[in-house]
GROMACS .gro file of C-alpha atoms in nm:
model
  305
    1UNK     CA    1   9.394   4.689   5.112
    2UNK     CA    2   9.109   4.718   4.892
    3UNK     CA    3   8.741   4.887   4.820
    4UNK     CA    4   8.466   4.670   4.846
    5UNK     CA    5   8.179   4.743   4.594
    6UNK     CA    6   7.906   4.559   4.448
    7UNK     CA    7   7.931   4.307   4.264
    8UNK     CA    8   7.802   4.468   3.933
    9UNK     CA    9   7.869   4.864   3.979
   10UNK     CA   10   7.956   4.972   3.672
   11UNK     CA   11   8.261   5.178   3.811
   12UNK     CA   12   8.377   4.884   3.858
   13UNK     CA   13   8.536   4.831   3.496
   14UNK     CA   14   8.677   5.157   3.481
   15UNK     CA   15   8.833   5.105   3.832
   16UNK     CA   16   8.963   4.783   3.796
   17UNK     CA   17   9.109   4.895   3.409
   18UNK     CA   18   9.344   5.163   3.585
   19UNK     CA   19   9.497   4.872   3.796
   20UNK     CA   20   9.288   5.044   4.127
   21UNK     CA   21   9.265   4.731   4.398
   22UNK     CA   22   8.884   4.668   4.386
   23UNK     CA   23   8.760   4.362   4.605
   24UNK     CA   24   8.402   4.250   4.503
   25UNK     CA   25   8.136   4.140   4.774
   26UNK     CA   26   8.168   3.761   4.716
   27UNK     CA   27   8.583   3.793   4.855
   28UNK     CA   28   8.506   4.050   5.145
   29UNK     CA   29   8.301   3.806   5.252
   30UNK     CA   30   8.590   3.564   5.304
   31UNK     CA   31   8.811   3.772   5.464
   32UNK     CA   32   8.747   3.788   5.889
   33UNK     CA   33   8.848   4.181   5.839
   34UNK     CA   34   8.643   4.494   5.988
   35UNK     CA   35   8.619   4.719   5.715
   36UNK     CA   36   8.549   5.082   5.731
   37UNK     CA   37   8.176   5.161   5.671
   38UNK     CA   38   8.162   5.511   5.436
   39UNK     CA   39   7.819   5.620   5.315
   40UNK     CA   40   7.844   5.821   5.038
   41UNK     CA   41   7.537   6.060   4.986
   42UNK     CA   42   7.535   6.152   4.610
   43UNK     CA   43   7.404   6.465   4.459
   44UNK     CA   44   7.529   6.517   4.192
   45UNK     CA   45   7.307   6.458   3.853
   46UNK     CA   46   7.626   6.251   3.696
   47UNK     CA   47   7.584   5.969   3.937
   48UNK     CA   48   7.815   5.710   3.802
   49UNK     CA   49   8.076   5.963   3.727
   50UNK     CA   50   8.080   6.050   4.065
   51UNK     CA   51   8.057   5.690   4.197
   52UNK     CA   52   8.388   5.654   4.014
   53UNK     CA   53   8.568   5.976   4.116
   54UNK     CA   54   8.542   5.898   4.442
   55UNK     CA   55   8.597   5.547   4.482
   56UNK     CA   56   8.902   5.629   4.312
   57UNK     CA   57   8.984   5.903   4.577
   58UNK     CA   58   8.922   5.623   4.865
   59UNK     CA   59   9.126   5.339   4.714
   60UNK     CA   60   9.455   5.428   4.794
   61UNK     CA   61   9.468   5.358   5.164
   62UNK     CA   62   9.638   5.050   5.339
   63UNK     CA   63   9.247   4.998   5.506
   64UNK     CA   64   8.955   4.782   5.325
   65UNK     CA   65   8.642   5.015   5.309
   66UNK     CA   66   8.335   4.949   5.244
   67UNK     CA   67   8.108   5.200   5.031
   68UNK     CA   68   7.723   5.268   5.081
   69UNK     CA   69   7.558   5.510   4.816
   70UNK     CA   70   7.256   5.693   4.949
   71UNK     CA   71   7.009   5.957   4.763
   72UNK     CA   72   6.769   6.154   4.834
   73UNK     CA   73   6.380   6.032   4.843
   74UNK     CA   74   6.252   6.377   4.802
   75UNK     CA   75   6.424   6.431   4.493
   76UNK     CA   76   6.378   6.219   4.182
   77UNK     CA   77   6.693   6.226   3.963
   78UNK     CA   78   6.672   6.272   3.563
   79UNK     CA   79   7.007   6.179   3.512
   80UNK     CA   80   7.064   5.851   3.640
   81UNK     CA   81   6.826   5.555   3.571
   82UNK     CA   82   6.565   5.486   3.819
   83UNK     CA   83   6.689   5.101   3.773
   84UNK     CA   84   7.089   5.197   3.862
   85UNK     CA   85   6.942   5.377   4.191
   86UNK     CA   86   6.722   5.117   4.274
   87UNK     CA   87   7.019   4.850   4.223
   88UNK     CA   88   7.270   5.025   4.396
   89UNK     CA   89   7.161   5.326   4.645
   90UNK     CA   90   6.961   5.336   4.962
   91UNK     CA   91   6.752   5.607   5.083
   92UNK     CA   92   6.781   5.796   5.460
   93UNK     CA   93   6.506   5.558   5.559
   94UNK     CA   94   6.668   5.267   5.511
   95UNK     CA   95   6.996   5.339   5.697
   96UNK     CA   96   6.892   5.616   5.986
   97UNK     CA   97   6.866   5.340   6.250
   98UNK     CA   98   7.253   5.263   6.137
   99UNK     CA   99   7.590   5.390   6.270
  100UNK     CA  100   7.882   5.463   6.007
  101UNK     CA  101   8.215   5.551   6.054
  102UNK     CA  102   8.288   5.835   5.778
  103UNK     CA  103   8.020   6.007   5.564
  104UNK     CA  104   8.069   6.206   5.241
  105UNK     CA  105   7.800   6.483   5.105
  106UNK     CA  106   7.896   6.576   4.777
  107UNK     CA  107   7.834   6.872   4.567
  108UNK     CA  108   7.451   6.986   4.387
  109UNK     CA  109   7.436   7.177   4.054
  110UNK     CA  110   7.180   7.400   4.292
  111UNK     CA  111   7.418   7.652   4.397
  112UNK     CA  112   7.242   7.957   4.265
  113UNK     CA  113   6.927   7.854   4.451
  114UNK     CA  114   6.879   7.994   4.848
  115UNK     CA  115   6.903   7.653   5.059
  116UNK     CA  116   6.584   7.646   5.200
  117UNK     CA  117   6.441   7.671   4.805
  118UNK     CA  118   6.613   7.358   4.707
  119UNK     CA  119   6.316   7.069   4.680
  120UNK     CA  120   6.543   6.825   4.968
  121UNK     CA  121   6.679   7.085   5.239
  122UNK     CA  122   6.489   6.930   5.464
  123UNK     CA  123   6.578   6.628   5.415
  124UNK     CA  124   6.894   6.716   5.382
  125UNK     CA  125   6.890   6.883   5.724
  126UNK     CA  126   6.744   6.601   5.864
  127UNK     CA  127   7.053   6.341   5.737
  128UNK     CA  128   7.294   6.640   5.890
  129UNK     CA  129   7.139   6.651   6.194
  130UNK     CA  130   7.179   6.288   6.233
  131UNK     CA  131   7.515   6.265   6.159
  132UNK     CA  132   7.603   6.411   6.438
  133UNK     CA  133   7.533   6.131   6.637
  134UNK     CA  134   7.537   5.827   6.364
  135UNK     CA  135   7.900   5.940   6.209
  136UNK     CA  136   8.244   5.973   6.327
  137UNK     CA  137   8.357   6.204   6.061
  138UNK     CA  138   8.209   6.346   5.784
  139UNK     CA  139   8.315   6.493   5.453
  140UNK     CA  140   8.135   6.770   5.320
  141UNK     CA  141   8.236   6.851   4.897
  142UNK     CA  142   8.179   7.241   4.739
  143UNK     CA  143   7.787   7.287   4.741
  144UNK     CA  144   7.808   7.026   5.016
  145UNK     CA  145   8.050   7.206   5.221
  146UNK     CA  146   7.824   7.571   5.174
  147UNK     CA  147   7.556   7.386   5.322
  148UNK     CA  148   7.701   7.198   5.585
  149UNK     CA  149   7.838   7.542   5.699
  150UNK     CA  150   7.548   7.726   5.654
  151UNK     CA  151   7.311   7.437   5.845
  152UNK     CA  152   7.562   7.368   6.171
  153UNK     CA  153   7.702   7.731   6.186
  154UNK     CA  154   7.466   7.935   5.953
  155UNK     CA  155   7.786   8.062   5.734
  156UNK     CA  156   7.647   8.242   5.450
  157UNK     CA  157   7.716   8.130   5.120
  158UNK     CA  158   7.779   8.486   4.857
  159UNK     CA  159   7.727   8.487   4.491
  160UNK     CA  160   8.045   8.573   4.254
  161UNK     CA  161   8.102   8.808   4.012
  162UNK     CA  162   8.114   8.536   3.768
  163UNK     CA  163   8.206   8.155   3.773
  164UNK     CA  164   8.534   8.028   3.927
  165UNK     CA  165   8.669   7.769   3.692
  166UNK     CA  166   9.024   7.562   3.713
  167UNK     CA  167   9.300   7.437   3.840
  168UNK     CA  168   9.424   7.712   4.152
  169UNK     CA  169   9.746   7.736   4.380
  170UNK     CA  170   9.685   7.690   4.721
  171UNK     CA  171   9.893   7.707   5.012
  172UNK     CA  172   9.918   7.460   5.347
  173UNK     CA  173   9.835   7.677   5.630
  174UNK     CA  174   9.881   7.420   5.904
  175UNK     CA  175  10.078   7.142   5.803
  176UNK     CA  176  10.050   6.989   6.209
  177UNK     CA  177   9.669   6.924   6.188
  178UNK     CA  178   9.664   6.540   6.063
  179UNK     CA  179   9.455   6.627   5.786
  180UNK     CA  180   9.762   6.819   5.627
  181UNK     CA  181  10.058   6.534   5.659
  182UNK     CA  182  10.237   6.490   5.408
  183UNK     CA  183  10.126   6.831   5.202
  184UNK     CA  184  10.391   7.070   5.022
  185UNK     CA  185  10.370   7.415   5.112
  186UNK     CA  186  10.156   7.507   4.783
  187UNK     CA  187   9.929   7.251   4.587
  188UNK     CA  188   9.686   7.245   4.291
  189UNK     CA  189   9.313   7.200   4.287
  190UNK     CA  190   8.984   7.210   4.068
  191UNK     CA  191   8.740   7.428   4.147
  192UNK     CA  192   8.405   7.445   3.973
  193UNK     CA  193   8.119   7.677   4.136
  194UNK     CA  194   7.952   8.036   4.129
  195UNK     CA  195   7.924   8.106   4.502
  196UNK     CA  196   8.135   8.071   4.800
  197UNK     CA  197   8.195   8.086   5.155
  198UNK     CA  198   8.400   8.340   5.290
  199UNK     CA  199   8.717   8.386   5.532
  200UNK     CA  200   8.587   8.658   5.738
  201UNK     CA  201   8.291   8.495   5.817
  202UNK     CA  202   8.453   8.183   5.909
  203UNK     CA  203   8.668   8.328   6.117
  204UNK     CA  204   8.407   8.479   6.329
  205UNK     CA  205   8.354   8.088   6.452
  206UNK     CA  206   8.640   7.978   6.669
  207UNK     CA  207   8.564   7.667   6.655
  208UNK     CA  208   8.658   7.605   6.334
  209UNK     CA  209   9.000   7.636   6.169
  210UNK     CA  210   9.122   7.710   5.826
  211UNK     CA  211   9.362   7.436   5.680
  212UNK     CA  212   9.428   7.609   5.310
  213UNK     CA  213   9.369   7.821   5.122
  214UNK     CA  214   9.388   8.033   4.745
  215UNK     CA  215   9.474   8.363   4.694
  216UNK     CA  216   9.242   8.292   4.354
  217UNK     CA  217   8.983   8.078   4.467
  218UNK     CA  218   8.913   8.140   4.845
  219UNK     CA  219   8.895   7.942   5.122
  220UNK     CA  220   8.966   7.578   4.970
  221UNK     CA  221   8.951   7.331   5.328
  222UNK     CA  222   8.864   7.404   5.700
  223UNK     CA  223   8.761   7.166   5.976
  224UNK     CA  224   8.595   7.158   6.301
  225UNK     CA  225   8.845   7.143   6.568
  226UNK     CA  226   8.717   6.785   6.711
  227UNK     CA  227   8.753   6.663   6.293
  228UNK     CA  228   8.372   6.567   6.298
  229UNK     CA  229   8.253   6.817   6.046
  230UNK     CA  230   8.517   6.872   5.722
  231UNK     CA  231   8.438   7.111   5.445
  232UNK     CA  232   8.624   7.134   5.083
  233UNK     CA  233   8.475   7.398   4.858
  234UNK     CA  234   8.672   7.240   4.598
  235UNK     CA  235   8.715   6.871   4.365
  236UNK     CA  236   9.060   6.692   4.420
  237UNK     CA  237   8.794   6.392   4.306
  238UNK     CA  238   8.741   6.587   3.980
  239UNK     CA  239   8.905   6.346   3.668
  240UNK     CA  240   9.155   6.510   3.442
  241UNK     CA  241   8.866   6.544   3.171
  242UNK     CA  242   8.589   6.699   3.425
  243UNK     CA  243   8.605   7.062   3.407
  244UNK     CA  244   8.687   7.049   3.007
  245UNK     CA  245   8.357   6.807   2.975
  246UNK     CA  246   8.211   7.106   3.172
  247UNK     CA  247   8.351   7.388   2.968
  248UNK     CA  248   8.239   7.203   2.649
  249UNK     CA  249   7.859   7.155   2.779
  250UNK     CA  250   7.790   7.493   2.862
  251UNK     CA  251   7.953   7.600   2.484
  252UNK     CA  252   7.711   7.358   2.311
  253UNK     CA  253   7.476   7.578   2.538
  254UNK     CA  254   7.515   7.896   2.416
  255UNK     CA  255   7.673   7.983   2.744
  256UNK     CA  256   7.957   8.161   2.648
  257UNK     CA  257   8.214   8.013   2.928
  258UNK     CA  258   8.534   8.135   3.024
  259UNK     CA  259   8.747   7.902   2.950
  260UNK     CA  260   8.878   7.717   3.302
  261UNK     CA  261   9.212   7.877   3.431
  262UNK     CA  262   9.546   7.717   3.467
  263UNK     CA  263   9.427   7.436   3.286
  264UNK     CA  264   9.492   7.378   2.904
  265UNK     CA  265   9.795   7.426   2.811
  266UNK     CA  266   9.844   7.736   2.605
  267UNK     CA  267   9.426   7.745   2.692
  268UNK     CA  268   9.397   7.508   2.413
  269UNK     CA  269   9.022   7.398   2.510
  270UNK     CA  270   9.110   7.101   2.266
  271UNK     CA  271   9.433   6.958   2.441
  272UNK     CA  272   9.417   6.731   2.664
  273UNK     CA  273   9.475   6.884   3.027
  274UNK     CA  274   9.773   6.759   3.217
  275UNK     CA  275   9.711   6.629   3.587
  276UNK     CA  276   9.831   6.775   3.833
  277UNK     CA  277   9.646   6.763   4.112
  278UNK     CA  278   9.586   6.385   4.214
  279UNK     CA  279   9.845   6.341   4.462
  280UNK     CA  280   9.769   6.587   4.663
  281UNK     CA  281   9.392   6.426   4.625
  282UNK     CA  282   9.507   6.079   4.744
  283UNK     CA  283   9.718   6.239   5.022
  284UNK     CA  284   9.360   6.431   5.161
  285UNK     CA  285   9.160   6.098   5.101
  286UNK     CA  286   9.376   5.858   5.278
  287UNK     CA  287   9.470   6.088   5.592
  288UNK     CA  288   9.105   6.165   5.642
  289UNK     CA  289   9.013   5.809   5.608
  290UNK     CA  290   9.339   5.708   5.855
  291UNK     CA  291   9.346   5.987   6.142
  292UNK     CA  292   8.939   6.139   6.154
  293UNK     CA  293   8.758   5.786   6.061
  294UNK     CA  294   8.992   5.464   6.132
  295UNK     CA  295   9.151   5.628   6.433
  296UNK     CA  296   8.849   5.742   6.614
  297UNK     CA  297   8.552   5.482   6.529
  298UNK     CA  298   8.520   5.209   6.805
  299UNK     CA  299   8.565   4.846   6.634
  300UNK     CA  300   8.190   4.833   6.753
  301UNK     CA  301   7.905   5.049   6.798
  302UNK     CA  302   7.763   4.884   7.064
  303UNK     CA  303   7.635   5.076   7.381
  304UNK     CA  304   7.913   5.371   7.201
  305UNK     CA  305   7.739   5.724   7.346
   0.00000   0.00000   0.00000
């Protein structure tokens, strides 16, 4: 089956170019189908990059679903035109008195910030607090996932020596958790961030569980037990290109950057990168979408405690 999108979203070229199933508003409205409702709460500065990166990540499931972008009032983006986020995104007011089936919170280029210095945390506490009770399932991404943890079981987040960059190993600690089906033992994933959340102190909180892991990178995917709350700390949305766009924008900076590991070959920083992680991407997208949102939403919200 499909993702529905508006009419006019730009990702919708690009989609639709790399033969991804894309079903436009004006034929989802012919079809007598219940599709999943996802609302998508982008903050990332790159808005239509990310649009695309993760539509792409939702497509490959047998269910239609049905995409809601959502930013933050209490931050004005200097990115993305006001006229693109005015077309295409709603704001917490406009959807708090609505139920959705999955949520997604996605990364912030704020991670060297404390949380309660960053200009939305409130708001962004307030849209966390409500999903507890507005969302069957929801899908916290890197920066995302530090502050989901840090917000519903104060986790710390702890600066690194210096930035982790690349493409890392990582190996399936519980393969019998629906979330894992389907995963090889070890996999391949970007990871793009200066802080992190650690094992020890998730492991001090029983009630979460540890799904996999890098002996490089960290603590890459754990879950509440109940599947409500799920935290990745890295991209399997990232594009091939992403982290060498990255690399390349902090050199024209003057940055200095390491260049990302495991991910040129022969660290050529002008080769193309192979992929080798979007499997395993698909794989998480579709089984969270199947077994923590399509299994466990009602077909109706009605009188639903």
């Amino acid at each position: 089956m499909p993702i529905k999108i508006q009419n006019d979203l730009p990702a919708r070229v690009i989609l639709e170019e790399e033969n991804v199933f894309i079903m436009d508003e004006t034929r989802a409205r012919s079809q007598d189908i219940r599709p999943l409702e996802i609302l998508i709460l982008n903050l990332m500065p790159l808005k239509e990059d990310t649009e695309t990166q993760l539509l792409r990540a939702l497509s490959n499931t047998p269910l239609q679903v049905e995409c809601t972008f959502m930013t933050m009032s209490t931050h004005e983006s200097t990115h993305t035109s006001a006229n693109h986020l005015n077309k295409f995104y709603v704001t917490f007011s406009d959807i708090k008195e609505l139920r959705f089936d999955g949520m997604i919170i996605t990364g912030a280029p704020v991670e060297l910030m404390e949380f309660e210095e960053v200009n939305y945390w409130e708001e962004l506490t307030q849209i966390m607090e409500w999903s507890k009770s507005h969302i069957t399932s929801t899908l916290h991404l890197c920066w995302g996932a530090q502050a989901g943890l840090y917000y519903h079981y104060g986790i710390p987040k702890h600066l690194r020596g210096e930035k982790l960059s690349g493409i890392y190993l990582h190996r399936t600690i519980d393969r019998k958790v629906p979330l894992m089906r389907s995963f090889d033992d070890y996999f391949q994933c970007p990871h793009s961030r200066y802080t992190e959340v650690r094992e020890e102190d998730i492991l001090k909180h029983p009630e979460l569980k540890i799904l996999a892991a890098s002996d490089e990178a960290g603590v890459f995917l754990l879950m509440s037990r109940d599947g409500r709350q799920i935290f990745m700390q890295g991209h399997p949305e990232y594009d091939r290109m992403t982290l060498n766009n990255e690399y390349h924008r902090d050199l024209s900076r003057g940055l200095n950057p390491a260049i990302p590991e495991h991910y040129y070959e022969h660290d050529d920083p002008f080769s193309v990168p192979p992929l080798v992680w979007r499997n395993m991407a698909n794989t998480l997208y579709t089984n969270w979408l199947n077994f923590y949102v399509y299994q466990e939403t009602p077909y109706l919200w009605v009188n639903t405690p």
